[in-house]
């Protein structure tokens, strides 16, 4: 499937054209085409084969030819030519928060800054603040941006890690020599970010497996190659470690390489206390191996109930396992609907109907279409008249699709003073109201906390979305007083969201667990902007599992008739 590749190429073109100061409409055309292609639910090659590329929104004759070229050759000459005109590092620099094409152009022309390394050096040297339109504050923001950019590079988001790992696992699984295969490490524990990818295989033919692994088409370099462990670097510079063990040690190795280190240390101590020895090959009594084939038997020998990977952080799971009070963790199948998503009515790339079709595919009982509110002009927020039209469309779709309930909602902006962007008489007409902060992230803890609390206190607000505002690699979370927010959310029966988007995943696992303990209801949403995004729900569920949540703790596991939305 080349949809993503084509969208990326078109986005790169738009950015380069902007750096070169080209015509706005030409730039916009590439951006729009990229968004349309990203939101297609079918493989673009189907359109090529049926000669229907022109039916895609924003694709004319010129772009059609370019798409055909990418599909048949995997690249585009036009982009290669464009790239020759500007330094490679300049395009990467656009990934630094705060650096848009205009700033990049200015920095390049005035200071000959060509990449992130030079950018950092010049900012430290205080050379940027004197440029026209810059200043000390901008220079400081650039340094903060570089920090965030670097952090984003050090660790992968959970979706990227999952995609890379399962692509490799799917290929290796086909080898007849492979008996068992699993991801291990932080990916198996579903941490929000992952440094490198660990994969474990059981087999008695390691040579064949290591040969196949190091020769995968995704592999750029082999860092190490042995019979028990090999490490490679993919073309995207992601490190993947593969370990092959024999079947009788598979459970022990899986336990060891899943970690976390803290969990492993505690396990070893428990073994020692019982006069046993534990390592990655098994549990031993003297010289005799008494467990090792499965994780279950390993835990059992230590008098423990099986502990799910997401809980293995030494944060109370041993005590709970001994006392048989481990949570019955929420599962993706428990989710009955998604209560936060956007459509083409605001800044989404798919129509409401496309969102509904995908939601039905996922087996949902209900969904809420929550486009942005009027003040958020940049995100296509809806005025009151548009809300009426949208409501009518939803009424029609509710008649057409009887097997899913479509809720008419909004993601209403909480302004810098804590007021909502629609008056109560408008909110009252909604089936559901999601409220969120979109600006003023640098206010004091007290003010941001107050803004969120006053949104909770509005009787029509059901959910506070992405409560900390963080975006991996581009924005730190803002400071809020969680104790106060949890109290207000509980007392006003307002749910707090785990946003499943891989760059957000907030509330995070730690805050979610505290919220649960404070008696707050949690909701897991995707905040989708195109139909495929709805599949991100599993990452939000992962956060919930790491936070020890059960089905009953989560609002959108309820059936529609039990979904008691506030103010209704
Ligand atoms: P990451 O890669 O930083 O996201 O996190 P992990 O947990 O995947 O860490 P990684 O890749 O260094 O190691 C994978 C697992 O191997 C880790 O979770 C536990 C185990 N492990 C690694 N080093 C040690 C160690 O020194 N002692 C013990 N007990 N376990 C270790
Ligand atoms: Ca790892």
XYZ file of C-alpha atoms and ligand atoms in Angstrom:
600
model
C 0.000 0.000 0.000
C 1.629 3.254 -1.123
C -0.938 5.746 0.239
C 1.293 6.868 3.074
C 4.369 7.207 0.870
C 2.486 9.379 -1.622
C 1.050 11.584 1.132
C 4.534 12.012 2.646
C 6.020 12.955 -0.733
C 3.298 15.547 -1.318
C 3.818 17.005 2.166
C 7.562 17.267 1.551
C 6.883 19.056 -1.729
C 4.564 21.534 0.000
C 7.219 22.306 2.615
C 10.003 22.786 0.092
C 7.802 25.016 -2.060
C 7.067 27.118 0.994
C 10.750 27.467 1.844
C 11.315 28.550 -1.734
C 8.566 31.130 -1.350
C 6.325 29.717 -4.097
C 2.686 30.452 -4.808
C 0.325 29.800 -1.877
C -2.289 27.976 -3.974
C 0.263 25.570 -5.394
C 1.447 24.751 -1.857
C -2.098 24.323 -0.605
C -2.897 21.967 -3.519
C -0.162 19.549 -2.408
C -1.245 19.735 1.230
C -4.858 19.044 0.322
C -3.935 16.147 -1.939
C -1.806 14.644 0.858
C -4.735 14.835 3.277
C -7.188 13.269 0.794
C -4.834 10.385 0.111
C -4.212 9.805 3.802
C -7.925 9.558 4.434
C -8.631 7.024 1.672
C -9.801 3.739 3.066
C -8.738 1.808 -0.066
C -5.320 1.138 -1.492
C -4.482 3.875 -4.012
C -3.394 1.236 -6.505
C -7.035 0.265 -6.896
C -7.706 3.809 -8.162
C -4.718 3.580 -10.492
C -5.875 0.268 -11.933
C -9.458 1.439 -12.393
C -8.321 4.775 -13.759
C -10.371 6.659 -11.140
C -7.660 8.803 -9.509
C -9.495 11.946 -10.654
C -12.422 11.018 -8.395
C -10.246 11.668 -5.344
C -10.776 15.080 -3.808
C -8.025 17.498 -4.908
C -6.407 15.274 -7.551
C -6.172 16.799 -11.043
C -4.273 15.738 -14.118
C -0.850 16.839 -12.928
C -1.080 15.117 -9.547
C -2.567 12.041 -11.180
C 0.585 11.620 -13.269
C 2.748 12.134 -10.214
C 0.823 9.476 -8.297
C 1.247 7.030 -11.181
C 4.985 7.699 -11.197
C 5.283 7.039 -7.442
C 3.198 3.877 -7.643
C 5.329 2.447 -10.433
C 8.806 3.634 -9.356
C 8.474 4.212 -5.594
C 9.714 7.805 -5.963
C 9.090 11.092 -7.726
C 11.585 12.888 -9.968
C 9.999 16.280 -9.276
C 10.732 15.952 -5.549
C 14.304 14.792 -6.211
C 14.816 17.896 -8.378
C 13.300 20.212 -5.753
C 15.545 18.729 -3.082
C 18.637 19.638 -5.071
C 17.871 23.329 -4.545
C 17.969 23.285 -0.747
C 20.141 21.574 1.895
C 18.773 18.275 3.201
C 19.094 19.340 6.836
C 16.747 22.240 6.261
C 13.801 19.902 5.658
C 14.574 17.989 8.841
C 14.758 21.313 10.693
C 11.046 21.791 9.992
C 10.396 19.028 12.503
C 11.639 21.282 15.297
C 8.581 22.762 17.014
C 8.395 26.460 16.269
C 10.316 26.248 13.001
C 8.029 26.654 10.020
C 9.123 27.027 6.399
C 9.251 30.830 6.637
C 11.552 30.807 9.666
C 13.715 28.096 8.095
C 14.085 30.212 4.982
C 15.060 33.278 6.988
C 17.607 31.364 9.078
C 19.107 29.810 5.968
C 19.360 33.039 4.027
C 20.616 35.278 6.815
C 22.766 32.940 8.908
C 23.365 30.029 6.522
C 21.806 27.659 9.059
C 21.392 24.354 7.222
C 20.502 21.793 9.877
C 19.440 21.227 13.496
C 23.027 21.082 14.777
C 23.804 24.513 13.346
C 20.475 25.835 14.540
C 21.267 24.839 18.112
C 24.754 26.308 17.954
C 23.506 29.651 16.616
C 20.691 29.850 19.154
C 23.136 29.169 21.996
C 25.459 31.812 20.613
C 22.582 34.311 20.691
C 22.763 34.986 16.970
C 19.110 34.393 16.159
C 17.513 37.040 18.353
C 18.842 39.895 16.222
C 17.196 38.755 13.003
C 14.123 40.679 11.836
C 10.964 39.482 13.597
C 12.898 37.258 16.035
C 13.980 38.381 19.521
C 15.160 36.784 22.736
C 11.898 34.968 23.465
C 11.843 33.332 20.016
C 15.426 32.235 20.475
C 14.558 30.611 23.805
C 11.546 28.921 22.229
C 13.756 27.501 19.504
C 16.070 25.964 22.129
C 13.079 24.416 23.926
C 11.871 23.158 20.544
C 15.243 21.527 19.853
C 15.080 19.743 23.218
C 11.634 18.372 22.427
C 12.779 17.381 18.942
C 15.716 15.428 20.376
C 13.562 13.703 22.968
C 11.125 12.705 20.243
C 14.032 11.142 18.355
C 15.362 9.149 21.289
C 12.188 7.167 21.751
C 9.612 5.871 19.278
C 5.931 6.436 19.743
C 3.985 3.280 20.436
C 2.324 3.163 17.015
C 5.583 3.426 15.073
C 7.143 0.754 17.287
C 4.108 -1.510 16.879
C 4.056 -1.102 13.088
C 7.782 -1.793 12.705
C 7.714 -4.788 15.062
C 4.635 -6.472 13.593
C 5.865 -5.973 10.047
C 9.014 -7.927 10.983
C 7.145 -10.481 13.094
C 4.718 -11.190 10.230
C 7.602 -11.888 7.860
C 9.585 -14.058 10.272
C 6.497 -16.016 11.311
C 6.406 -17.490 7.816
C 9.695 -19.337 8.380
C 9.070 -23.001 9.123
C 11.902 -22.972 11.683
C 10.003 -20.536 13.954
C 8.036 -22.212 16.783
C 6.979 -19.219 18.902
C 7.433 -15.514 18.276
C 6.571 -12.512 20.455
C 7.518 -8.923 20.930
C 9.303 -8.373 24.274
C 10.704 -5.344 26.146
C 8.843 -2.083 26.571
C 6.749 -2.768 23.469
C 5.183 -5.863 25.059
C 4.575 -3.830 28.223
C 2.958 -1.244 25.898
C 4.871 1.696 27.295
C 3.908 5.030 25.767
C 7.288 5.264 24.073
C 9.834 2.644 23.150
C 13.586 3.018 22.752
C 14.349 -0.095 20.760
C 12.347 -3.092 19.631
C 12.905 -6.518 21.178
C 11.652 -9.689 19.506
C 11.918 -13.216 20.857
C 11.693 -16.520 18.952
C 11.905 -20.159 19.974
C 13.496 -22.520 17.487
C 16.156 -25.183 17.195
C 17.452 -23.746 13.918
C 18.720 -20.268 14.921
C 21.126 -19.902 11.993
C 18.350 -19.913 9.375
C 16.353 -17.405 11.400
C 19.223 -14.994 11.943
C 20.087 -15.161 8.232
C 16.522 -14.314 7.267
C 16.324 -11.548 9.888
C 19.462 -9.722 8.772
C 18.405 -10.009 5.128
C 14.940 -8.487 5.559
C 14.248 -5.698 3.038
C 13.738 -3.191 5.908
C 17.243 -3.731 7.268
C 19.888 -1.122 6.514
C 22.777 -2.287 8.752
C 23.531 -5.320 10.845
C 25.048 -4.178 14.143
C 25.666 -7.672 15.526
C 24.918 -11.179 14.361
C 25.116 -14.301 16.469
C 23.166 -17.488 17.055
C 21.336 -16.241 20.152
C 21.184 -12.502 19.511
C 21.304 -10.234 16.475
C 20.752 -6.495 16.239
C 19.905 -4.517 13.147
C 19.172 -0.957 12.183
C 16.187 -0.431 9.868
C 16.147 2.054 7.018
C 14.396 4.469 9.414
C 17.268 4.044 11.920
C 15.245 1.995 14.374
C 17.144 -0.657 16.305
C 15.612 -4.121 16.433
C 17.099 -6.856 18.640
C 16.176 -10.456 17.951
C 16.866 -13.291 20.359
C 16.418 -16.956 19.545
C 16.166 -19.485 22.376
C 15.220 -23.134 22.586
C 11.624 -24.043 23.255
C 12.221 -25.283 26.794
C 13.487 -21.836 27.855
C 10.971 -19.749 25.949
C 8.847 -18.726 28.947
C 11.891 -17.807 31.003
C 13.390 -15.765 28.176
C 10.092 -14.052 27.458
C 9.776 -13.122 31.114
C 13.357 -11.888 31.304
C 13.320 -9.823 28.116
C 9.875 -8.385 28.709
C 11.100 -6.806 31.919
C 10.864 -4.272 33.282
C 14.225 -4.382 34.969
C 12.505 -3.485 38.274
C 10.031 -6.327 37.869
C 12.853 -8.759 37.035
C 14.862 -7.813 40.106
C 11.883 -8.501 42.354
C 11.252 -11.858 40.655
C 14.831 -12.914 41.258
C 14.591 -11.925 44.915
C 11.432 -14.004 45.311
C 13.220 -16.988 43.766
C 16.209 -16.589 46.067
C 13.901 -16.411 49.084
C 12.582 -19.833 48.093
C 16.086 -21.257 47.660
C 15.742 -21.215 43.868
C 17.752 -19.672 41.072
C 16.054 -17.660 38.313
C 17.604 -16.555 35.024
C 16.649 -16.230 31.356
C 16.817 -20.031 30.920
C 14.462 -21.023 33.699
C 14.019 -21.567 37.422
C 16.457 -24.033 38.969
C 16.524 -26.026 42.175
C 20.187 -26.835 42.512
C 21.132 -28.049 39.041
C 17.638 -29.175 38.179
C 15.441 -26.996 35.972
C 11.920 -26.904 37.402
C 10.288 -24.326 35.108
C 11.053 -22.396 31.932
C 8.772 -23.408 29.102
C 5.979 -20.922 29.768
C 5.661 -17.715 31.751
C 2.649 -19.142 33.586
C 4.678 -21.994 35.082
C 7.463 -19.596 36.012
C 5.068 -17.413 38.005
C 3.356 -20.448 39.487
C 6.572 -21.905 40.926
C 7.048 -18.556 42.695
C 3.499 -18.825 44.130
C 2.341 -15.966 41.953
C -0.687 -15.618 39.714
C 0.162 -14.691 36.133
C 0.938 -10.986 35.821
C 0.016 -9.236 32.553
C 2.995 -7.558 30.798
C 1.471 -4.059 31.141
C 1.604 -4.374 34.950
C 5.234 -5.474 35.198
C 6.764 -2.312 36.614
C 7.068 -3.242 40.301
C 4.251 -0.893 41.162
C 2.235 -3.167 43.413
C 1.667 -6.090 41.043
C 3.525 -8.588 43.269
C 1.468 -7.756 46.336
C -1.746 -7.941 44.294
C -0.706 -11.235 42.712
C 0.018 -12.798 46.105
C -3.285 -11.596 47.520
C -5.245 -12.476 44.370
C -6.345 -8.868 43.904
C -4.889 -8.286 40.452
C -7.268 -6.243 38.289
C -9.277 -7.886 35.558
C -7.791 -5.545 32.952
C -9.925 -3.818 30.358
C -9.641 -5.250 26.821
C -10.081 -3.631 23.425
C -13.207 -5.793 22.900
C -14.832 -4.065 25.887
C -14.949 -0.735 24.054
C -18.462 -0.037 22.772
C -17.960 3.337 21.144
C -15.680 6.272 20.519
C -16.779 9.613 21.959
C -14.340 12.087 20.403
C -13.741 12.464 16.675
C -13.738 15.081 13.939
C -15.204 15.136 10.451
C -14.926 17.315 7.349
C -17.322 19.706 9.147
C -14.243 21.013 11.013
C -10.629 19.892 10.485
C -11.156 16.199 9.761
C -10.370 14.517 6.462
C -13.302 12.068 6.377
C -17.031 12.751 6.151
C -19.331 11.790 9.024
C -20.570 8.898 6.914
C -17.021 7.610 6.386
C -16.424 7.793 10.139
C -19.638 5.829 10.691
C -18.762 3.132 8.171
C -15.408 2.578 9.860
C -16.997 2.594 13.331
C -19.476 -0.072 12.257
C -16.585 -2.130 10.961
C -15.066 -1.890 14.446
C -18.343 -3.162 15.880
C -19.227 -0.029 17.814
C -22.654 0.528 19.268
C -22.329 4.323 19.295
C -20.026 7.175 18.288
C -19.935 10.902 18.929
C -19.027 13.358 16.180
C -17.368 16.182 18.089
C -16.137 18.847 15.711
C -14.386 21.993 16.918
C -16.267 25.039 18.204
C -16.672 28.452 16.546
C -13.678 30.271 18.076
C -11.171 27.749 16.746
C -11.127 29.232 13.258
C -7.832 27.586 12.370
C -9.430 24.169 12.931
C -12.616 25.030 11.022
C -14.776 25.460 14.139
C -18.542 25.492 13.500
C -20.798 28.491 14.033
C -24.336 28.051 15.309
C -25.853 27.940 11.825
C -23.426 25.231 10.722
C -24.248 23.262 13.854
C -27.863 23.126 12.687
C -26.867 21.750 9.301
C -24.594 19.218 10.935
C -27.352 18.086 13.252
C -29.622 17.503 10.259
C -26.971 15.384 8.556
C -26.600 13.317 11.718
C -30.371 12.845 11.961
C -30.388 11.537 8.391
C -27.485 9.176 9.031
C -29.120 7.903 12.214
C -32.092 6.882 10.076
C -29.866 5.270 7.465
C -27.698 3.276 9.887
C -29.947 1.722 12.487
C -27.249 -0.492 14.000
C -25.180 2.388 15.388
C -26.185 5.416 17.410
C -24.582 8.645 16.189
C -24.297 11.330 18.854
C -24.325 14.983 17.902
C -21.503 16.597 19.832
C -18.710 19.126 19.930
C -15.208 19.543 21.225
C -15.826 22.938 22.739
C -12.827 25.146 23.407
C -12.122 26.279 26.973
C -10.876 29.835 26.533
C -8.045 31.490 28.441
C -10.432 32.529 31.213
C -12.167 29.179 31.528
C -15.287 30.139 29.558
C -16.698 27.788 26.971
C -16.839 28.736 23.323
C -20.610 28.096 22.989
C -23.305 29.459 25.317
C -25.276 27.032 27.496
C -28.367 27.193 25.290
C -26.290 25.781 22.410
C -24.536 23.152 24.534
C -27.873 22.026 25.946
C -28.949 20.871 22.496
C -25.966 18.523 22.141
C -26.055 14.807 22.895
C -22.547 15.059 24.268
C -20.022 17.792 25.020
C -16.267 17.287 25.093
C -14.299 20.277 26.398
C -10.586 20.984 25.932
C -7.865 23.576 26.139
C -6.287 24.607 22.831
C -4.302 27.711 23.756
C -2.764 29.511 26.719
C -0.582 26.517 27.583
C 1.952 28.689 29.333
C -0.371 30.059 31.985
C 0.318 29.320 35.649
C -0.719 26.027 37.260
C -3.419 27.841 39.217
C -5.021 29.413 36.169
C -4.953 26.302 33.963
C -6.351 24.226 36.825
C -9.131 26.763 37.310
C -9.994 26.734 33.609
C -10.408 22.958 33.625
C -12.383 22.966 36.857
C -14.802 25.577 35.570
C -15.362 23.480 32.445
C -16.143 20.466 34.690
C -18.665 22.587 36.542
C -20.684 23.326 33.424
C -23.591 20.910 33.577
C -23.466 20.112 29.863
C -19.787 19.124 29.760
C -19.389 15.341 29.801
C -15.691 14.902 29.069
C -12.425 16.816 29.428
C -10.299 15.821 26.426
C -6.518 15.358 26.422
C -6.219 16.867 29.917
C -2.488 17.680 29.862
C -2.075 18.905 26.291
C 1.217 17.152 25.643
C 2.394 16.230 22.145
C 5.451 13.977 21.997
C 8.277 15.664 20.174
C 6.541 19.016 19.963
C 4.901 20.190 23.183
C 5.446 19.464 26.853
C 2.438 18.890 29.036
C 1.146 21.951 30.820
C 1.164 21.936 34.592
C -2.095 21.247 36.337
C -3.013 20.434 39.906
C -4.289 16.917 39.429
C -5.631 16.609 42.975
C -7.971 19.552 42.390
C -8.955 18.456 38.885
C -9.743 14.906 40.047
C -11.908 16.208 42.849
C -13.866 18.481 40.498
C -14.242 15.757 37.865
C -15.533 13.260 40.415
C -17.941 15.695 42.080
C -19.402 16.916 38.785
C -19.481 13.480 37.163
C -17.212 14.592 34.332
C -15.084 11.923 32.672
C -11.405 12.526 31.967
C -10.088 11.307 28.651
C -7.232 9.037 27.741
C -6.522 10.274 24.246
C -5.396 7.300 22.136
C -3.450 9.357 19.652
C 0.156 8.070 19.858
C 1.638 11.573 20.173
C -0.715 12.378 23.042
C -1.592 9.352 25.183
C -2.732 11.606 27.975
C -3.844 11.197 30.678
C -0.761 9.005 31.014
C -0.699 5.712 32.919
C 0.361 7.219 36.245
C -2.213 10.020 36.226
C -4.932 7.663 35.074
C -4.258 5.314 37.960
C -4.444 8.228 40.398
C -7.666 9.409 38.754
C -9.215 5.974 39.199
C -8.180 5.896 42.846
C -9.775 9.328 43.286
C -13.058 7.933 41.964
C -12.953 9.644 38.564
C -14.591 8.052 35.534
C -12.234 7.595 32.571
C -13.149 7.579 28.883
C -10.851 6.299 26.121
C -11.208 8.164 22.820
C -9.231 8.437 19.603
C -9.767 12.105 18.651
C -9.694 10.787 15.076
C -9.301 13.219 12.207
C -9.616 10.566 9.495
C -11.463 7.239 9.506
C -8.353 5.045 9.862
C -7.397 6.882 13.038
C -10.280 5.106 14.747
C -7.993 2.064 14.924
C -5.731 3.885 17.411
C -8.119 2.950 20.227
C -5.800 0.060 21.167
C -3.089 2.486 22.270
C -5.458 4.277 24.636
C -6.562 0.904 25.978
C -2.881 0.087 26.565
C -2.533 3.180 28.763
C -5.659 2.141 30.655
C -4.252 -1.355 31.208
C -0.964 0.066 32.466
C -3.094 2.154 34.835
C -4.767 -1.000 36.226
C -8.177 -0.067 34.819
C -10.991 -2.561 34.558
C -13.970 -2.487 32.238
C -16.160 -0.866 34.875
C -13.808 2.116 35.267
C -14.298 3.252 31.687
C -17.323 5.166 30.428
C -17.293 3.912 26.858
C -17.485 0.256 27.833
C -21.095 0.873 28.848
C -23.869 -0.089 26.483
C -25.735 2.863 25.010
C -28.679 2.556 27.382
C -26.358 2.757 30.391
C -24.290 5.648 29.067
C -25.550 8.211 31.495
C -24.379 11.497 30.064
C -24.515 14.438 32.401
C -27.051 17.174 31.919
C -29.361 14.896 29.937
P 13.277 0.566 26.247
O 13.916 -0.242 25.171
O 14.168 1.557 26.883
O 12.016 1.192 25.778
O 12.860 -0.418 27.448
P 13.004 -1.997 27.586
O 12.292 -2.372 28.810
O 12.594 -2.662 26.325
O 14.552 -2.184 27.852
P 15.696 -2.942 27.039
O 15.426 -2.984 25.603
O 16.982 -2.332 27.501
O 15.675 -4.423 27.648
C 14.623 -5.334 27.441
C 14.324 -6.078 28.681
O 15.452 -6.894 29.050
C 14.115 -5.214 29.901
O 12.810 -4.744 30.025
C 14.469 -6.151 31.015
C 15.574 -6.973 30.442
N 16.866 -6.425 30.909
C 17.711 -5.686 30.179
N 18.790 -5.379 30.910
C 18.624 -5.933 32.112
C 19.404 -5.994 33.322
O 20.495 -5.439 33.403
N 18.888 -6.669 34.377
C 17.697 -7.300 34.300
N 17.228 -7.955 35.360
N 16.930 -7.260 33.208
C 17.397 -6.607 32.134
Ca 13.583 -2.307 24.237
